[in-house]
mmCIF file of C-alpha atoms and ligand atoms in Angstrom:
data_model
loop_
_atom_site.group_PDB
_atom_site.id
_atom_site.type_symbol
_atom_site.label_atom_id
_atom_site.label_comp_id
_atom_site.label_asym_id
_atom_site.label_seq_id
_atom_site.Cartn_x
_atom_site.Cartn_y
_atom_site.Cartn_z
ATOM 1 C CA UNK A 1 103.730 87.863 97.916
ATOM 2 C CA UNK A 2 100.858 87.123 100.269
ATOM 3 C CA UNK A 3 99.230 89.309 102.930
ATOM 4 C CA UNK A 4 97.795 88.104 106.454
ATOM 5 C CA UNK A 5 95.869 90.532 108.866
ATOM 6 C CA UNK A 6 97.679 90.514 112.269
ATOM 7 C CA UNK A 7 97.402 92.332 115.423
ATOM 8 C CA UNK A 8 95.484 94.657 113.428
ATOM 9 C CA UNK A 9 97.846 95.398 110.447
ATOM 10 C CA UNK A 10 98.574 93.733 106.847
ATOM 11 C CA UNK A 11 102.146 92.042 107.234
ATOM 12 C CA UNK A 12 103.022 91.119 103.692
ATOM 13 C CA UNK A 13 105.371 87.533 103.628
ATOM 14 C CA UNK A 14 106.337 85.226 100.853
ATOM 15 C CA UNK A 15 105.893 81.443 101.644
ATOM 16 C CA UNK A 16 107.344 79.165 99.230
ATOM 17 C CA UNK A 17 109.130 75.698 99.272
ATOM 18 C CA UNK A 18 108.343 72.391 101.159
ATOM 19 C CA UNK A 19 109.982 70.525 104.413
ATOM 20 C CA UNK A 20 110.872 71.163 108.015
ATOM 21 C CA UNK A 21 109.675 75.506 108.092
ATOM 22 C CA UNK A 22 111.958 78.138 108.425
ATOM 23 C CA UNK A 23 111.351 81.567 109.001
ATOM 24 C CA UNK A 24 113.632 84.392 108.261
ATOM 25 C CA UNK A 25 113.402 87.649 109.664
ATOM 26 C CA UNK A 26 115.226 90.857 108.183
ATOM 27 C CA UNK A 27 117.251 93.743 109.747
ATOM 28 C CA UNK A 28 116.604 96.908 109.782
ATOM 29 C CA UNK A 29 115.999 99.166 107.656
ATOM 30 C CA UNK A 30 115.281 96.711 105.053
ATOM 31 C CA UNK A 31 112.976 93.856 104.261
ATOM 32 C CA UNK A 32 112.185 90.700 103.247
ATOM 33 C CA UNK A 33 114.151 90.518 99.679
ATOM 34 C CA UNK A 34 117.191 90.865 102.049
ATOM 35 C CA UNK A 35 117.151 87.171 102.121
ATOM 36 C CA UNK A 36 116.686 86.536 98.088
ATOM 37 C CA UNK A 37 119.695 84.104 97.847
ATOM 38 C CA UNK A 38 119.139 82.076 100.767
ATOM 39 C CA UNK A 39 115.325 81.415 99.903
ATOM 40 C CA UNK A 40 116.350 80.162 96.669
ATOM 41 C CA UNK A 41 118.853 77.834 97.920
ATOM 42 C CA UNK A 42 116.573 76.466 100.888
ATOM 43 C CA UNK A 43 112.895 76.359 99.130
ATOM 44 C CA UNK A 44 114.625 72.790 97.364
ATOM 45 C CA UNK A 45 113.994 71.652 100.783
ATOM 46 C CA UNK A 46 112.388 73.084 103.332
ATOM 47 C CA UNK A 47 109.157 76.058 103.700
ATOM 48 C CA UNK A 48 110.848 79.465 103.629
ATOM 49 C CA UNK A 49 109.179 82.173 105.152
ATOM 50 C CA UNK A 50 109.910 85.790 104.515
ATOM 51 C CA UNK A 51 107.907 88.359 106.490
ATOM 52 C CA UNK A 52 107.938 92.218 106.116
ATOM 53 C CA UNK A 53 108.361 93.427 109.475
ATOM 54 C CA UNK A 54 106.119 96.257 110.935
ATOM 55 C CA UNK A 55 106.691 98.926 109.087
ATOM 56 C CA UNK A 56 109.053 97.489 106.615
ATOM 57 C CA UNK A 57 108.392 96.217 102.912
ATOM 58 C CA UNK A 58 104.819 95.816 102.279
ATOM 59 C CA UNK A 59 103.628 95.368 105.522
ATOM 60 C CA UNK A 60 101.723 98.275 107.380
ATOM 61 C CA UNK A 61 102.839 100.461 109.978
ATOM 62 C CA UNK A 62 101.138 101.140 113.188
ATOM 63 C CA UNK A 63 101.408 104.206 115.409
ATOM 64 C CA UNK A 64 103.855 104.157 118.318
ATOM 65 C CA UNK A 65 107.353 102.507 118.883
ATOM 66 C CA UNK A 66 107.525 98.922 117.018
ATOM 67 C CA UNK A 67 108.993 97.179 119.822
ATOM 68 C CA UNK A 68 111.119 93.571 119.328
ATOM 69 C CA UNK A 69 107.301 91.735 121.176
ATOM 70 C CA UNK A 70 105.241 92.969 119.487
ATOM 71 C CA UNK A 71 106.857 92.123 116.190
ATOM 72 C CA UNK A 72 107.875 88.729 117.965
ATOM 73 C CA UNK A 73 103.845 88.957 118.234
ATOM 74 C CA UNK A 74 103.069 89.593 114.724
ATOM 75 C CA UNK A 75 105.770 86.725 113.371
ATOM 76 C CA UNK A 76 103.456 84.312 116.067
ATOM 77 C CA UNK A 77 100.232 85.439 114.736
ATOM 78 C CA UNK A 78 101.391 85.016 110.937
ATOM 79 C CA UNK A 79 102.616 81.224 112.038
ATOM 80 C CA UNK A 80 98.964 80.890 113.377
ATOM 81 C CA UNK A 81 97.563 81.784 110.600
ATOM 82 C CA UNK A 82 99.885 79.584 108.352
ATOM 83 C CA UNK A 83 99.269 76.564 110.983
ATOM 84 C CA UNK A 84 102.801 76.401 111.096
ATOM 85 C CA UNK A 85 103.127 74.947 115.025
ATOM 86 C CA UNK A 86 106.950 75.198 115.471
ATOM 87 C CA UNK A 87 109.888 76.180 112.969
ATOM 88 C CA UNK A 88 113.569 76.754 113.005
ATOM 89 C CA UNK A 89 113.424 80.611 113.490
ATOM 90 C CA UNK A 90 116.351 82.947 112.071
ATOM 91 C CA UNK A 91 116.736 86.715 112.215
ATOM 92 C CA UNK A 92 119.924 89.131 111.141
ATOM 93 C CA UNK A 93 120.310 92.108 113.434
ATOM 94 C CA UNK A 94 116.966 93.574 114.358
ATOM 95 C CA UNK A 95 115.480 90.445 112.899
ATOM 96 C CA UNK A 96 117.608 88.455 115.470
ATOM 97 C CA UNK A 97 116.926 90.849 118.887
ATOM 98 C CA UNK A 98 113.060 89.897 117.175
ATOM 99 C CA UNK A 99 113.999 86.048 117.414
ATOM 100 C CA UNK A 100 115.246 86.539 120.523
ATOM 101 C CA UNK A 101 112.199 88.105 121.889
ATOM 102 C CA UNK A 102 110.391 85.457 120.320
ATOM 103 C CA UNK A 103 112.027 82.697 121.843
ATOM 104 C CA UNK A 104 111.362 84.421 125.122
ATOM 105 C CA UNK A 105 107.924 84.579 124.582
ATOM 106 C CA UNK A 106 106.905 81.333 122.520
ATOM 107 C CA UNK A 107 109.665 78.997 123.536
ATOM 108 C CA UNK A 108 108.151 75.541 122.008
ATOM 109 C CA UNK A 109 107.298 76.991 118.733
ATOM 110 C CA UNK A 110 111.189 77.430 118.100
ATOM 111 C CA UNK A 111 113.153 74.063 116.456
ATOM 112 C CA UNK A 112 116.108 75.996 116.411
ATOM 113 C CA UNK A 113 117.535 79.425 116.123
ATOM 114 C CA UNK A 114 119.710 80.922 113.757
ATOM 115 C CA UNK A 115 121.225 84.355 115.286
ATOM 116 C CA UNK A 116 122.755 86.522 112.153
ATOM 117 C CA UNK A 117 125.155 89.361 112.961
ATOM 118 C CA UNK A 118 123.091 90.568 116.117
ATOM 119 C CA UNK A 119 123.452 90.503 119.816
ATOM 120 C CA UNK A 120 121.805 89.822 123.690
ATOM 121 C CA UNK A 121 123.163 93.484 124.780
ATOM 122 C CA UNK A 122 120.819 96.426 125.116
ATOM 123 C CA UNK A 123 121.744 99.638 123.665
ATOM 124 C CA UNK A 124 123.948 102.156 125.698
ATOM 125 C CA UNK A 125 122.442 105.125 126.440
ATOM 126 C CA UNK A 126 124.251 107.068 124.104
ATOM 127 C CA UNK A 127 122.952 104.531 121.144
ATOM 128 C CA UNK A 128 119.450 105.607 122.407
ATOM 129 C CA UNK A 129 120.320 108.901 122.010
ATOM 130 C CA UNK A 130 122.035 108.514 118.881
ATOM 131 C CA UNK A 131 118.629 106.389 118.306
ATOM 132 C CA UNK A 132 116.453 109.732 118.891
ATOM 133 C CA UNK A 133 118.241 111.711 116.808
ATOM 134 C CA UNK A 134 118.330 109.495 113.545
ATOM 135 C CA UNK A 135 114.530 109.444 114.047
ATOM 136 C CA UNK A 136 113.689 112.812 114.196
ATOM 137 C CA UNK A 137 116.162 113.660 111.461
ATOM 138 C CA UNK A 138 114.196 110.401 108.801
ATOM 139 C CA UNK A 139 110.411 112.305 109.748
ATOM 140 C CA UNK A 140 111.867 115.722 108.651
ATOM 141 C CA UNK A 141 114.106 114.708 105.758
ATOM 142 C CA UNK A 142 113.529 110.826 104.422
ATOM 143 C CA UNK A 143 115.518 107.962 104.474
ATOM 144 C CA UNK A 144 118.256 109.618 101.534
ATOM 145 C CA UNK A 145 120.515 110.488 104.499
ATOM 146 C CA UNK A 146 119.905 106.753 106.131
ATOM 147 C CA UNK A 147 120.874 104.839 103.085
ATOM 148 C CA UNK A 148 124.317 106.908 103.082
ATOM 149 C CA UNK A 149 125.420 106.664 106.897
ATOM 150 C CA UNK A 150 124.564 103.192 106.731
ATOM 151 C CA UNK A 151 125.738 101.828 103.745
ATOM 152 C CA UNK A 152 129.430 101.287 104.439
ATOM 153 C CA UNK A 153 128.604 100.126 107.912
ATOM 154 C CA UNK A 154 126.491 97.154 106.108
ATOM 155 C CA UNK A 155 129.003 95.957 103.621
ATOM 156 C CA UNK A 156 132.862 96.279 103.528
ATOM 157 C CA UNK A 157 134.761 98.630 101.590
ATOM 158 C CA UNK A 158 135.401 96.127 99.080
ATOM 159 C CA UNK A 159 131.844 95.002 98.610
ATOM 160 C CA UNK A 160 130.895 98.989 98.316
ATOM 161 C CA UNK A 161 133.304 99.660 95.256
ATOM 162 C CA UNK A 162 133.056 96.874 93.721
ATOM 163 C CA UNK A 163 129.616 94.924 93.820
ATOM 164 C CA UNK A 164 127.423 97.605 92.685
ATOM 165 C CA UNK A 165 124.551 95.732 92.216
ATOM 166 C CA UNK A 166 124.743 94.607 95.782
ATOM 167 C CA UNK A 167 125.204 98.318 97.011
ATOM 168 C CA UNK A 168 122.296 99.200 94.434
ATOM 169 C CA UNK A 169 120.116 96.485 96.318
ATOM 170 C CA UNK A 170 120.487 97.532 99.533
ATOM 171 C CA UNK A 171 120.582 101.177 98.787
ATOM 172 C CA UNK A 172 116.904 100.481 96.918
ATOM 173 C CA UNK A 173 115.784 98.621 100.369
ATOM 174 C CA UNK A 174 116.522 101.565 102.624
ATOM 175 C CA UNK A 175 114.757 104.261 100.525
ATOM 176 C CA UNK A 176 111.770 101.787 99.912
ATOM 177 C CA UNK A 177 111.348 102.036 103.792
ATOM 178 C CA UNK A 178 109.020 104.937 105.051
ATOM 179 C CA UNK A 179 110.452 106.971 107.781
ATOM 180 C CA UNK A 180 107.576 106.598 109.842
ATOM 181 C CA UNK A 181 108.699 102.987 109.556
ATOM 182 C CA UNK A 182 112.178 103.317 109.935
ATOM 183 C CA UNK A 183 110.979 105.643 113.239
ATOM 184 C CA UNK A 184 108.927 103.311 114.874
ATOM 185 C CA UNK A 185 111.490 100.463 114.803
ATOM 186 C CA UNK A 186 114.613 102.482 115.984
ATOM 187 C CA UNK A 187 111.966 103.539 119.035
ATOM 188 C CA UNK A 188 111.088 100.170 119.441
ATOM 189 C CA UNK A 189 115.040 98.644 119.149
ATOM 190 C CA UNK A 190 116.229 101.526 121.462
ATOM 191 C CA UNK A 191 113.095 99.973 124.495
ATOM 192 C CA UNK A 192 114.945 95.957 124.190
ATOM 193 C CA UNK A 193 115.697 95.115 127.421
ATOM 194 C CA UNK A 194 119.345 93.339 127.657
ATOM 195 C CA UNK A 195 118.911 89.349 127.113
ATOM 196 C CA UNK A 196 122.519 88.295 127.932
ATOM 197 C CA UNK A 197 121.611 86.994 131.423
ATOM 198 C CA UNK A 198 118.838 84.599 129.316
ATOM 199 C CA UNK A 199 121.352 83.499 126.750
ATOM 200 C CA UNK A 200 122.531 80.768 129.248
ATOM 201 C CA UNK A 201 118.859 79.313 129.419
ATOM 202 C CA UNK A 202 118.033 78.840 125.345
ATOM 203 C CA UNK A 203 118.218 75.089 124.551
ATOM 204 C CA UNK A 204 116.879 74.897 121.223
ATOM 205 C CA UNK A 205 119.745 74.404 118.784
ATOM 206 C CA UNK A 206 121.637 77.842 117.742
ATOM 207 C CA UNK A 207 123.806 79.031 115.255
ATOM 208 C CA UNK A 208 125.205 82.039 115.576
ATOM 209 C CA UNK A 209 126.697 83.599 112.012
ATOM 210 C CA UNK A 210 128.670 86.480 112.173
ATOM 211 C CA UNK A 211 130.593 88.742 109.510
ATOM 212 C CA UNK A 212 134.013 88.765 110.081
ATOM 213 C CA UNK A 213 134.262 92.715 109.371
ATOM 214 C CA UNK A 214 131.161 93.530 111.231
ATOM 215 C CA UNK A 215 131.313 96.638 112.976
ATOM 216 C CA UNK A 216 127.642 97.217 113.846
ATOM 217 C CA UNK A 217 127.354 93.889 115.814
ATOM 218 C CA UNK A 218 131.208 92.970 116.253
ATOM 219 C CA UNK A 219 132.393 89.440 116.594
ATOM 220 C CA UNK A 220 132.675 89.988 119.819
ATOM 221 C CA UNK A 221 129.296 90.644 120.237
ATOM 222 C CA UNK A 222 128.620 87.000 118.674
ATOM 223 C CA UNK A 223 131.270 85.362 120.929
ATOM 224 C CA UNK A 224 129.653 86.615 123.794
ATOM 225 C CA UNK A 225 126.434 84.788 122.656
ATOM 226 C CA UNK A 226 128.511 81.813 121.799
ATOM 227 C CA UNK A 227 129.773 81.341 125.272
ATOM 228 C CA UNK A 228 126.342 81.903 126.947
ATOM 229 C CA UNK A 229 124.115 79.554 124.697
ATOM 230 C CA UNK A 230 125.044 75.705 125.117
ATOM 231 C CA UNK A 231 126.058 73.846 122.298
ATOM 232 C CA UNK A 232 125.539 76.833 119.967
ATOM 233 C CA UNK A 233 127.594 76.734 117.013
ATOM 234 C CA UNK A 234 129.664 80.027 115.701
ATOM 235 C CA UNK A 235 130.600 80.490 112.137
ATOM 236 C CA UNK A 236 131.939 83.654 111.226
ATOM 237 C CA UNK A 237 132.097 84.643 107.167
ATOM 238 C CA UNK A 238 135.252 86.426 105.942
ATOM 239 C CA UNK A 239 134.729 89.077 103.472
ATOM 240 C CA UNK A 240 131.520 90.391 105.205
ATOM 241 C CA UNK A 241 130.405 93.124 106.799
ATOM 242 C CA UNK A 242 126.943 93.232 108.583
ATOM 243 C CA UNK A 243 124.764 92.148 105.844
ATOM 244 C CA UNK A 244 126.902 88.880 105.695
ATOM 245 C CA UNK A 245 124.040 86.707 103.783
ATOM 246 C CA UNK A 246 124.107 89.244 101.068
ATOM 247 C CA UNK A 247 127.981 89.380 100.442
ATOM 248 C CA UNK A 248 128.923 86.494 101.195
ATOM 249 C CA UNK A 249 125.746 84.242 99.841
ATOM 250 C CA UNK A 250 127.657 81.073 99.030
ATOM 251 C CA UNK A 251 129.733 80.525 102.147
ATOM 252 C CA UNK A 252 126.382 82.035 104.452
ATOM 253 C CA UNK A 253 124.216 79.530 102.434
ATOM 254 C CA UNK A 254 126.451 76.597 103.015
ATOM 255 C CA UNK A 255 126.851 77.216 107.134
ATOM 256 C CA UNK A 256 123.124 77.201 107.113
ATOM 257 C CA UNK A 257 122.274 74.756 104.964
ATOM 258 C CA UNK A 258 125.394 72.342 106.884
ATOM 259 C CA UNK A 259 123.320 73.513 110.288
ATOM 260 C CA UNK A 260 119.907 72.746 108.946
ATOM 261 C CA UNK A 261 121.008 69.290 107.810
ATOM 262 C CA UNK A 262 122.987 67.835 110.482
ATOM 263 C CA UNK A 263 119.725 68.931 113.056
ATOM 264 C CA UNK A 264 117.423 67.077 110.825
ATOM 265 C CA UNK A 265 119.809 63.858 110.619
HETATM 266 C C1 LIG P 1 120.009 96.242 111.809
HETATM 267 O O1 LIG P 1 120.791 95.921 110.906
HETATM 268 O O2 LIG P 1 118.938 95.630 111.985
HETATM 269 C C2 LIG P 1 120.363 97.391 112.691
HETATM 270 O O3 LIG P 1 121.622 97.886 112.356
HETATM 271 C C3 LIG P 1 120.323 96.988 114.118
HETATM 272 C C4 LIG P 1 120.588 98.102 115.072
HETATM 273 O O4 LIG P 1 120.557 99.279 114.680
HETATM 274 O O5 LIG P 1 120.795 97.820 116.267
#
């Protein structure tokens, strides 16, 4: 693990591997070990890059809402510093309305994009709410109460009886994030502005990967992207949930890797 000073806070990242970059950015409220089994099959051939998020991991936290620029702003800043110019740019969930941002912001340092059980849409108003609430309730009593509201939303009911490793994993990730953390990110996902009408104008290369059993970020929510982006292509993994890399490693690995290969020729 490495640490760079950006924007004014340690992010913590792992760099490792050779080739064309890619950078993959984690959901919340978890962090960069998240993508474990896909940096082991890609370092054979390309630079994988795992940052901690704001807030997440073993990066720092900084006071107010951690909104989807500025940690667009920090993943820019830690590609400065690595002299990485451009790189094929993936992100599940929050990590992909943080790619998305990106792209928006730093169009020509994006090869191509990889959007992971995520979506364009802003939330409603009653997800802000619900956004609010979940805050205020991780400051006064920790992230116990996270880990179990959200873990059978991340993985499917088969995965959560009977891969408990995986739920162990994940469980671990959650209560390793501080609420302040945890806090500042659902402030700064419930601010995104809606990006569907700017789907339509992304021409870097996309895939769009999508649990089949995803009820956070539906398949619809990924067909909707599908339509609007131009030539994107849309694999979705059965026997997955939201955390689709993570229970379904081997099929996830293989769309990307199939994706990565057939843009590089
Ligand atoms: C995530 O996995 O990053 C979150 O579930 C995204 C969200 O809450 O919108």
């Amino acid at each position: 693990m490495s640490k760079v000073t950006v924007n004014g806070i340690e992010l913590a990242y792992e760099d490792v591997g050779t080739g064309h970059p890619v950078v993959l950015l984690h959901g919340y409220p978890l962090d960069r070990s998240m993508w474990s089994n896909q940096v082991a099959a890609l370092k054979q051939t390309h630079r994988v890059i795992t940052p901690d998020l704001r807030g997440h991991g073993e990066s720092a936290i900084a006071a107010g809402a951690a909104t989807m620029q500025q940690m667009a702003s920090d993943v820019a800043g830690l590609l400065q510093a690595l002299d990485i110019s451009r790189a094929t740019l993936g992100g599940l969930s929050m990590g992909g309305y943080v790619a998305l941002a990106f792209y928006r912001l730093f169009q020509l340092r994006v090869r191509s994009l990889v959007l992971v059980d995520t979506r364009a849409q802003e939330d409603t108003e009653e997800a802000k709410t619900n956004r609010a609430i979940q805050a205020e309730r991780a400051l006064q009593q920790g992230m116990e109460f996270i880990a179990e509201s959200m873990l059978p939303k991340l993985l499917t009911p088969e995965s959560v009886t009977k891969k408990p490793e995986l739920v162990r994993q994940v469980r671990e990730m959650i209560l390793r994030t501080t609420p302040q953390g945890a806090a500042a990110a659902l402030q700064g996902m419930a601010q995104r502005e809606d990006q569907t009408l700017y789907l339509s104008r992304i021409i870097a290369p996309t895939l769009i990967i999508v649990g089949q059993s995803d009820s956070l970020t539906p398949v619809e929510d990924a067909e909707l992207m599908h339509r609007q982006i131009g030539g994107s292509r849309l694999e979705i993994i059965e026997g997955a949930a939201h955390l689709s890399n993570m229970e379904q490693p081997e099929e996830f690995n293989r769309v990307l890797t199939t994706f990565l290969h057939d843009l590089e020729g």
